[in-house]
PDB file of C-alpha atoms and ligand atoms in Angstrom:
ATOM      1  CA  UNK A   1     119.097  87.109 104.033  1.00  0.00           C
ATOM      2  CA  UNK A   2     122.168  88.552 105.067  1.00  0.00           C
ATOM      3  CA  UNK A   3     120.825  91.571 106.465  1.00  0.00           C
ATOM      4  CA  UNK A   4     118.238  89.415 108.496  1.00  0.00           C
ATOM      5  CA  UNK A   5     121.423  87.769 110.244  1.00  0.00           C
ATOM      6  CA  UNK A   6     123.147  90.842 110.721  1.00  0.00           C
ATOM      7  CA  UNK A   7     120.334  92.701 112.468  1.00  0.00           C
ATOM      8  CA  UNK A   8     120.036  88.956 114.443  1.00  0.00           C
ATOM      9  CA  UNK A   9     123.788  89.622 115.453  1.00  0.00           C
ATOM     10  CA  UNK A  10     123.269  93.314 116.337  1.00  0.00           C
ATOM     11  CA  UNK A  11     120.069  92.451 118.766  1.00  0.00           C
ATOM     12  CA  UNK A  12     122.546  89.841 120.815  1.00  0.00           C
ATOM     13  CA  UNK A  13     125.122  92.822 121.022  1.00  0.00           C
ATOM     14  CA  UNK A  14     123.047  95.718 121.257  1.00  0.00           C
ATOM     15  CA  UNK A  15     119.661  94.806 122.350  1.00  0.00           C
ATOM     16  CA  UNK A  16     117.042  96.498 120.899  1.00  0.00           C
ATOM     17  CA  UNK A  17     114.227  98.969 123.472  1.00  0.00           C
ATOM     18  CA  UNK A  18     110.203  99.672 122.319  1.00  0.00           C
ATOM     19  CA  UNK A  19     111.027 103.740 120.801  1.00  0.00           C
ATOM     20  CA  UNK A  20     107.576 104.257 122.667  1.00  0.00           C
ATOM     21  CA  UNK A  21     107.979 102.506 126.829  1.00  0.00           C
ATOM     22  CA  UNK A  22     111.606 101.201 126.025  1.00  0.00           C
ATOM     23  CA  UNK A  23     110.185  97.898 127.018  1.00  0.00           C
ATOM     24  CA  UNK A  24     113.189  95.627 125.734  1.00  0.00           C
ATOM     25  CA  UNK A  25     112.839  93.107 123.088  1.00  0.00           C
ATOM     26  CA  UNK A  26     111.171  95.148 120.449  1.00  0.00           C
ATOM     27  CA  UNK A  27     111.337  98.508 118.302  1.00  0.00           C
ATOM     28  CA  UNK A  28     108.040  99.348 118.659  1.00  0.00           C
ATOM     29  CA  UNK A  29     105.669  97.011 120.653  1.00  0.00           C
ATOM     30  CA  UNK A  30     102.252  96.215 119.975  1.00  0.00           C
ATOM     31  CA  UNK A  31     100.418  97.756 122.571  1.00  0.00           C
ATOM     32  CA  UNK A  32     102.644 101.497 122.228  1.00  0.00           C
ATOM     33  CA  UNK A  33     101.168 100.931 118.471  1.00  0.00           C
ATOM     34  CA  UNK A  34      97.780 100.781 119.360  1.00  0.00           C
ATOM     35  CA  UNK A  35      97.657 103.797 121.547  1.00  0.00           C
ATOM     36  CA  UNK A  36      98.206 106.170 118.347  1.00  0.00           C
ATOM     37  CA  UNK A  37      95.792 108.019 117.935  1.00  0.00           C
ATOM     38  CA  UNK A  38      94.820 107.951 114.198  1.00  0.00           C
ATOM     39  CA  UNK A  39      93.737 111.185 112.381  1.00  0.00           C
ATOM     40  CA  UNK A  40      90.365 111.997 112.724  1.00  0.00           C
ATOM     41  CA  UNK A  41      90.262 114.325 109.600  1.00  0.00           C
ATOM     42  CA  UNK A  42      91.900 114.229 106.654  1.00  0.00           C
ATOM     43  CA  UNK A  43      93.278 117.406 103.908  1.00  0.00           C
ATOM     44  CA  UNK A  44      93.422 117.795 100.313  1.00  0.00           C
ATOM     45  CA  UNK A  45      96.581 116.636  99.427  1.00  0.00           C
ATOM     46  CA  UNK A  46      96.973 119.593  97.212  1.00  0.00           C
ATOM     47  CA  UNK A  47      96.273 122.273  99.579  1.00  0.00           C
ATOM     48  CA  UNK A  48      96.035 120.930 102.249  1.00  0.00           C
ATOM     49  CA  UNK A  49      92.655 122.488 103.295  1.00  0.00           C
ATOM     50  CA  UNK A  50      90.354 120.086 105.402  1.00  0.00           C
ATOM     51  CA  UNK A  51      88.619 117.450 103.300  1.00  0.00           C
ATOM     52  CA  UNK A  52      86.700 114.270 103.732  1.00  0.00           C
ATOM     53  CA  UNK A  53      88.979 111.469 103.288  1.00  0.00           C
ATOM     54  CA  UNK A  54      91.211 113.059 102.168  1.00  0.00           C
ATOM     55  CA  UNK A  55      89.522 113.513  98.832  1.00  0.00           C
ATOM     56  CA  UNK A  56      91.428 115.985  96.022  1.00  0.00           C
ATOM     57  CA  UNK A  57      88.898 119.200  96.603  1.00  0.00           C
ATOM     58  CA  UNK A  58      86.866 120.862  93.850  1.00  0.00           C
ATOM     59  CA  UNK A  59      89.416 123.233  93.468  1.00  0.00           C
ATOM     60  CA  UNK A  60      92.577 121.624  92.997  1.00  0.00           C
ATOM     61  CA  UNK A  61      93.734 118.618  90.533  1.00  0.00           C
ATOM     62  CA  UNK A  62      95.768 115.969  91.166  1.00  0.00           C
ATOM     63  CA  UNK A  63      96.268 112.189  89.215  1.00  0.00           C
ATOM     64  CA  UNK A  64      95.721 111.187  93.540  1.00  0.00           C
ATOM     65  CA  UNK A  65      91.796 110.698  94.226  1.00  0.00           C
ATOM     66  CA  UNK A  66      93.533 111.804  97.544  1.00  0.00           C
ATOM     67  CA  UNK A  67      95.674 110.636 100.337  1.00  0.00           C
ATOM     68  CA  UNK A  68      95.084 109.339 103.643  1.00  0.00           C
ATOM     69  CA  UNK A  69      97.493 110.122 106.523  1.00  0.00           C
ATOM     70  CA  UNK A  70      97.188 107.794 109.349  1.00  0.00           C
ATOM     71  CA  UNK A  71      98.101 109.549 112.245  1.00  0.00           C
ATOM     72  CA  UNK A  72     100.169 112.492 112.887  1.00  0.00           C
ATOM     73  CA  UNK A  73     103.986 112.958 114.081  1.00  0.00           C
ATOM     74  CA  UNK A  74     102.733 115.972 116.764  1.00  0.00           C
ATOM     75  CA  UNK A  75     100.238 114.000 118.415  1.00  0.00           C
ATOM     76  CA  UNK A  76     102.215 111.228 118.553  1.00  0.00           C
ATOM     77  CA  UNK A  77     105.991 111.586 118.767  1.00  0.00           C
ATOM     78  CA  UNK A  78     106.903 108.161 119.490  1.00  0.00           C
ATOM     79  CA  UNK A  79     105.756 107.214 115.758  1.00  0.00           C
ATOM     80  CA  UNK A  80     108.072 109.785 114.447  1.00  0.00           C
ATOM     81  CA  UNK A  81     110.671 107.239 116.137  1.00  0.00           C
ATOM     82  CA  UNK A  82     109.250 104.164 115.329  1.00  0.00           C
ATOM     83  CA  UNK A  83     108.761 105.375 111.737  1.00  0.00           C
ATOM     84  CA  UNK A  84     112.647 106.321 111.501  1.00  0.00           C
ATOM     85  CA  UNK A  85     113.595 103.191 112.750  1.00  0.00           C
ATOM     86  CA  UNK A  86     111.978 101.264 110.272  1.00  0.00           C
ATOM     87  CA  UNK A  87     113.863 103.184 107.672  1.00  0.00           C
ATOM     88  CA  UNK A  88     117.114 101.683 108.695  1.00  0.00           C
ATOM     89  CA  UNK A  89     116.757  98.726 110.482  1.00  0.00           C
ATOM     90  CA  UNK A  90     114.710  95.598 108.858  1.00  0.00           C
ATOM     91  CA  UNK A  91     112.162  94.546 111.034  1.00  0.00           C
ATOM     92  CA  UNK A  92     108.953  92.225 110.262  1.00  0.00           C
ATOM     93  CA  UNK A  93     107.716  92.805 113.840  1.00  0.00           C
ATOM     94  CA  UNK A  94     107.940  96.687 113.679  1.00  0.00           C
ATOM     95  CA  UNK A  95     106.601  96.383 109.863  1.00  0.00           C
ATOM     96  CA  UNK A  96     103.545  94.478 110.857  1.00  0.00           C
ATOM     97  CA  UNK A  97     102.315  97.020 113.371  1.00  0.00           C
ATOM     98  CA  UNK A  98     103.286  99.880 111.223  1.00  0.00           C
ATOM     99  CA  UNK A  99     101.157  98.309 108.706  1.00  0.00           C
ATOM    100  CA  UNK A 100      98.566  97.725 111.376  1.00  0.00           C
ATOM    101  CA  UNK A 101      98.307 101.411 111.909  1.00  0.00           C
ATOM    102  CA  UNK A 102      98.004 102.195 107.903  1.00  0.00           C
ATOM    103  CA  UNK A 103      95.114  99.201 108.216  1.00  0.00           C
ATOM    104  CA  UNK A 104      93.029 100.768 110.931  1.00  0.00           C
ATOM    105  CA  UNK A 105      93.500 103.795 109.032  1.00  0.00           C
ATOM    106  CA  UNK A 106      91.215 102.437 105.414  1.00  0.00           C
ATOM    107  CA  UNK A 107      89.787 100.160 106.941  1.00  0.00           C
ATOM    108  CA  UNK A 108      86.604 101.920 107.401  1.00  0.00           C
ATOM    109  CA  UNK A 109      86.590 103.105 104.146  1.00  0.00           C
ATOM    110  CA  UNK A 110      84.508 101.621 101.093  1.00  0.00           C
ATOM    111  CA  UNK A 111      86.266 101.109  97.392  1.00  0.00           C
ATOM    112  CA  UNK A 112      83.804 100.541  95.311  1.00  0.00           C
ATOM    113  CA  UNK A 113      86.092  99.111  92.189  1.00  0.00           C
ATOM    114  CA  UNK A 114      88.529  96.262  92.159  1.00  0.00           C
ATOM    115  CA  UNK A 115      91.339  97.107  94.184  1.00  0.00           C
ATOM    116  CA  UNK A 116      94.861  96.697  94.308  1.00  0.00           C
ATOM    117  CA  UNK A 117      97.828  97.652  96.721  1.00  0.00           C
ATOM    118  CA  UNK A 118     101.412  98.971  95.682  1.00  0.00           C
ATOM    119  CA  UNK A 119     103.568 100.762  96.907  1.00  0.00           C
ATOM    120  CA  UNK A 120     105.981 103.752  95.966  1.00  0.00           C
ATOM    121  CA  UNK A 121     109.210 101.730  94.879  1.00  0.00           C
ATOM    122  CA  UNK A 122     112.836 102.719  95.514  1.00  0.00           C
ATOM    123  CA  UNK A 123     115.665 102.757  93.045  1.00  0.00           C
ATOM    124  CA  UNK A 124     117.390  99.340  92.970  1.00  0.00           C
ATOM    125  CA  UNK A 125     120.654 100.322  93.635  1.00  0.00           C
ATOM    126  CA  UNK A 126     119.432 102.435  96.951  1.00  0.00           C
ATOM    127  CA  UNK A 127     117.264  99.149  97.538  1.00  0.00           C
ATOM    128  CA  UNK A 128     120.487  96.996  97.405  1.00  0.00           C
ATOM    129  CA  UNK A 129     122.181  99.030  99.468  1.00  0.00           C
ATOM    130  CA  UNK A 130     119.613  99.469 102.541  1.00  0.00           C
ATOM    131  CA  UNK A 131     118.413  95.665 101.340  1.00  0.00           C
ATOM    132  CA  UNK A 132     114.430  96.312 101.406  1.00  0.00           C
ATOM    133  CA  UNK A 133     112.253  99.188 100.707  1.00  0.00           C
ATOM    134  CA  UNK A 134     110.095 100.661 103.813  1.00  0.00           C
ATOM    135  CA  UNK A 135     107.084 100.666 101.960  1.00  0.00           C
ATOM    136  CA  UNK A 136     107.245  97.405 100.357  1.00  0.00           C
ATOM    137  CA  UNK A 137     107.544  96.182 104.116  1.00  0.00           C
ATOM    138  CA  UNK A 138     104.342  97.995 105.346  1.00  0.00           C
ATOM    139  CA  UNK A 139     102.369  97.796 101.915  1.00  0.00           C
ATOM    140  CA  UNK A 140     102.716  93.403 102.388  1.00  0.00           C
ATOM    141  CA  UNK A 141     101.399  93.764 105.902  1.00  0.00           C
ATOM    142  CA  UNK A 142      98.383  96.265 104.729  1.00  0.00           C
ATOM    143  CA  UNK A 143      97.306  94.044 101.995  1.00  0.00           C
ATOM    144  CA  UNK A 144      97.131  90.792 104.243  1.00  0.00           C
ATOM    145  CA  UNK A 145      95.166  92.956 106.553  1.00  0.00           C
ATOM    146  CA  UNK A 146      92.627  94.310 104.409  1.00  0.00           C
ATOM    147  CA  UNK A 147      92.700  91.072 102.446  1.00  0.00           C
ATOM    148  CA  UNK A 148      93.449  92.785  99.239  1.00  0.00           C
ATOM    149  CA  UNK A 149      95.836  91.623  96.201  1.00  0.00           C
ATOM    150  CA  UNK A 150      99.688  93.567  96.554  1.00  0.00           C
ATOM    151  CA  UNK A 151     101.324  94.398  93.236  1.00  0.00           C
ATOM    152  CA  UNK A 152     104.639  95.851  92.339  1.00  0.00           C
ATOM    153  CA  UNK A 153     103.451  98.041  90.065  1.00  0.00           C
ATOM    154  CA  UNK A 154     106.143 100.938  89.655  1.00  0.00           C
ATOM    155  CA  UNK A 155     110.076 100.720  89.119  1.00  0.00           C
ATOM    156  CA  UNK A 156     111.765 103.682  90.064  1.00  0.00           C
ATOM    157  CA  UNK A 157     114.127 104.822  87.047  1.00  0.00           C
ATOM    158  CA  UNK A 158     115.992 107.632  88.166  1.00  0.00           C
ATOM    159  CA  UNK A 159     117.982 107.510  91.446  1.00  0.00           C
ATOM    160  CA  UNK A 160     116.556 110.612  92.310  1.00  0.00           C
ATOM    161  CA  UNK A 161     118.467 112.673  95.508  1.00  0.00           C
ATOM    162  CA  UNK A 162     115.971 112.945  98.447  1.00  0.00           C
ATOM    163  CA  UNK A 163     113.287 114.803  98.239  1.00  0.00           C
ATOM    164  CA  UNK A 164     113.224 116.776 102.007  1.00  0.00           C
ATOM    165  CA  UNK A 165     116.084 118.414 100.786  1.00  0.00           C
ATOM    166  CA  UNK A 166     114.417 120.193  97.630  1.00  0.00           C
ATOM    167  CA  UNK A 167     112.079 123.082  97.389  1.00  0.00           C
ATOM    168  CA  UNK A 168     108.783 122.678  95.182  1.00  0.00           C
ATOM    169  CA  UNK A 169     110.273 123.350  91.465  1.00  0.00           C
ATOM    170  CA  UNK A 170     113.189 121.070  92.373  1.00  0.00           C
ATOM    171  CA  UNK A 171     111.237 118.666  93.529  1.00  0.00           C
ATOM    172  CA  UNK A 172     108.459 118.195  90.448  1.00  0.00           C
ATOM    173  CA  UNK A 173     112.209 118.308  88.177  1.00  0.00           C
ATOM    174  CA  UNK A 174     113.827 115.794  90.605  1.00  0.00           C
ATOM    175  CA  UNK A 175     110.726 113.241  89.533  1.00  0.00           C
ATOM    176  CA  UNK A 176     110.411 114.345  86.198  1.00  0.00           C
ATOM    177  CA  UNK A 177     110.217 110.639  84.639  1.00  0.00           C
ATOM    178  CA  UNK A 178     111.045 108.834  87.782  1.00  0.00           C
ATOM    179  CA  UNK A 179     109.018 105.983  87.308  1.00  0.00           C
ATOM    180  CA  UNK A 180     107.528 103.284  84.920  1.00  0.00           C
ATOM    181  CA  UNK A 181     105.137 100.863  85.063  1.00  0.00           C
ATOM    182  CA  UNK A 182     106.696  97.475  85.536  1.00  0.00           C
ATOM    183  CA  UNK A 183     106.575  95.415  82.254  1.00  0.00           C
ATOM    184  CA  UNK A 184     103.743  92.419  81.805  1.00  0.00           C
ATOM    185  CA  UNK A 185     101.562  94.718  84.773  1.00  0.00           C
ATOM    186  CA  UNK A 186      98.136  95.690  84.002  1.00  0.00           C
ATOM    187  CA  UNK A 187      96.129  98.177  86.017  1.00  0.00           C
ATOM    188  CA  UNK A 188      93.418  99.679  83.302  1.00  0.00           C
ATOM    189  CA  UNK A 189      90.637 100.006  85.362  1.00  0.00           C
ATOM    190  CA  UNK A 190      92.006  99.399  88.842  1.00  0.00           C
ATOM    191  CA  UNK A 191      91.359 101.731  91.833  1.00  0.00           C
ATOM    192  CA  UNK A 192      94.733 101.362  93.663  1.00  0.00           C
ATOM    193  CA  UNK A 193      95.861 101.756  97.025  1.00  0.00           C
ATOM    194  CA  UNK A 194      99.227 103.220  96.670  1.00  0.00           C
ATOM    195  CA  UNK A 195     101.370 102.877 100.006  1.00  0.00           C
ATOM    196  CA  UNK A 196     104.848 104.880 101.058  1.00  0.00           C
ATOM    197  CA  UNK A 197     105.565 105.687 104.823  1.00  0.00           C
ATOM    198  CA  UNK A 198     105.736 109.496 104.765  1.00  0.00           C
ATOM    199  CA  UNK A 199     104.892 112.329 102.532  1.00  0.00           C
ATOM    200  CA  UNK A 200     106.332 115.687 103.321  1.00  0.00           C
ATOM    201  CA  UNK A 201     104.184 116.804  99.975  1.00  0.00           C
ATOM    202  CA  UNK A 202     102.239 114.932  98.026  1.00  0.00           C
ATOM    203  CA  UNK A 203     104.776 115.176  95.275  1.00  0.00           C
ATOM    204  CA  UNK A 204     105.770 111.973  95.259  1.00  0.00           C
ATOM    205  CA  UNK A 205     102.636 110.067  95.310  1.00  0.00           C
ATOM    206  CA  UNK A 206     101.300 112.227  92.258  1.00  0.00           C
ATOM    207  CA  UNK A 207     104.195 111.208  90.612  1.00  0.00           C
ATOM    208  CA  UNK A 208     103.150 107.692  90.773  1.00  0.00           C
ATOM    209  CA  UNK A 209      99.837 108.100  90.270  1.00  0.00           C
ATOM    210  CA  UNK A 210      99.999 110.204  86.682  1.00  0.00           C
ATOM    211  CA  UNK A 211     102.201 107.127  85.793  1.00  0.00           C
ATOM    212  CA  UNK A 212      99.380 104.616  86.666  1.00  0.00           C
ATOM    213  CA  UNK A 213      96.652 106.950  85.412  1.00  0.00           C
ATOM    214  CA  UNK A 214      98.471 107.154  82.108  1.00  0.00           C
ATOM    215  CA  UNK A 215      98.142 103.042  81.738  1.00  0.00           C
ATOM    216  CA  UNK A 216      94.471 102.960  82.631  1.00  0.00           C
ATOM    217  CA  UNK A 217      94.049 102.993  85.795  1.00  0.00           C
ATOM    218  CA  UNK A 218      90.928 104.329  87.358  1.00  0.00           C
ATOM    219  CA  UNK A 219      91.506 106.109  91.143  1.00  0.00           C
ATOM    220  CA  UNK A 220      94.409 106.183  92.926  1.00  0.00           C
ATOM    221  CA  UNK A 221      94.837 106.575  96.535  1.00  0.00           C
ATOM    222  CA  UNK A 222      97.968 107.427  98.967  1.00  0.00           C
ATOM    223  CA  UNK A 223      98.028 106.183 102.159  1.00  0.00           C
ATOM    224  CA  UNK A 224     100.404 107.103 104.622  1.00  0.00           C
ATOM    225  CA  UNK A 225     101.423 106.646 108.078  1.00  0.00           C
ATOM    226  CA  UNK A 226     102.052 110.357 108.796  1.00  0.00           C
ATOM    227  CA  UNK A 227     103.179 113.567 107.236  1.00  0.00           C
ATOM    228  CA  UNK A 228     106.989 113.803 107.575  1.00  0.00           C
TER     229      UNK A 228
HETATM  230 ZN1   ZN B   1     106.184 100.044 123.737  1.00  0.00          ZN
HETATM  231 ZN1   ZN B   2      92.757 121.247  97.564  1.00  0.00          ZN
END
């Protein structure tokens, strides 16, 4: 609530310009959100070797079934923005074509199982401080999309320092029991749709994943908006 009226305040003070025309009113306006171009193929998120869908290859393992990446930051720079922007400020209107994009992105795509969408959580106290989680945001607006049940699944543990900043070795140590599976959740036999806005690696998505592998559940996918 509060930081709903303080970004209200900031727009009357500073008002905000589209990151993609700079057409005023908006972060990131529907029509600059349609023009990205979304990935027409997708990698192993392991090696990152050309795959279809994304799919985990025959020669690498991973608790992911794979990852999708919507679109990418080179083809389309103005999503780099757009993508940064929803990191900091709260915005439903930049959110739901963010999520948008991440929809057009599966939507194609056939699950045969029951399937669920979460997202990669944040710590609470980094949540309290920024007062919502990015992929929370963009997982609600996928899952009304596709018409598909949203779960919080995961609760982040460990406030863990970014992960950007990290080589590989730090990186698998820095997650090292980062997360849990919510108490009272269920996912044995789910495939689940597992949502965060950027993955520089996959690191953090297999994180999640072993987690919800480990209580039953059956596939789980990433999904993306772009490879940061
Ligand atoms: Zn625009
Ligand atoms: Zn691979």
């Amino acid at each position: 609530m509060f930081v709903k009226i303080k970004n209200a305040l900031c727009e009357i003070i500073f008002p905000i310009h589209c990151v993609g025309c700079g057409t005023e009113g908006e972060w990131f306006c529907e029509s600059c959100s349609q023009k990205i171009l979304l990935n027409a193929k997708q990698f192993c998120p392991v090696c990152w070797r050309e795959s279809s869908g994304g799919k985990i290859c025959a020669s690498c393992e991973s608790p992911l079934s794979g990852l999708r990446v919507a679109a990418s930051y080179q083809r389309n720079p103005e999503l780099a923005r757009a993508v940064k922007t929803l990191k900091y400020k709260f915005s439903e209107p930049l959110a739901e074509n963010l999520g948008a994009l991440l929809s057009r992105a599966v939507s194609s795509k056939n699950y045969s199982n029951e399937r669920v969408i979460t997202f990669v959580p944040l710590h609470k106290k980094r949540r309290r401080w920024r007062g919502f989680n990015q992929a929370e945001l963009l997982a609600r607006v996928t899952a009304k999309n596709l018409n598909l049940p949203l779960e919080s699944l995961l609760i982040r543990k460990k406030n863990t320092p970014p992960q950007a900043k990290l080589n590989r070795a730090d990186r698998l140590r820095n997650l090292e029991g980062a997360f849990m599976i919510r108490e009272g959740c269920s996912v044995v036999d789910k495939t689940i749709l597992l949502i965060d806005d950027v993955a520089s690696t996959s690191s953090t998505l297999s994180e999640c994943a072993k987690i919800l592998k480990q209580s039953g559940a059956r596939e789980v996918w990433g999904l993306v908006l772009a490879r940061g």
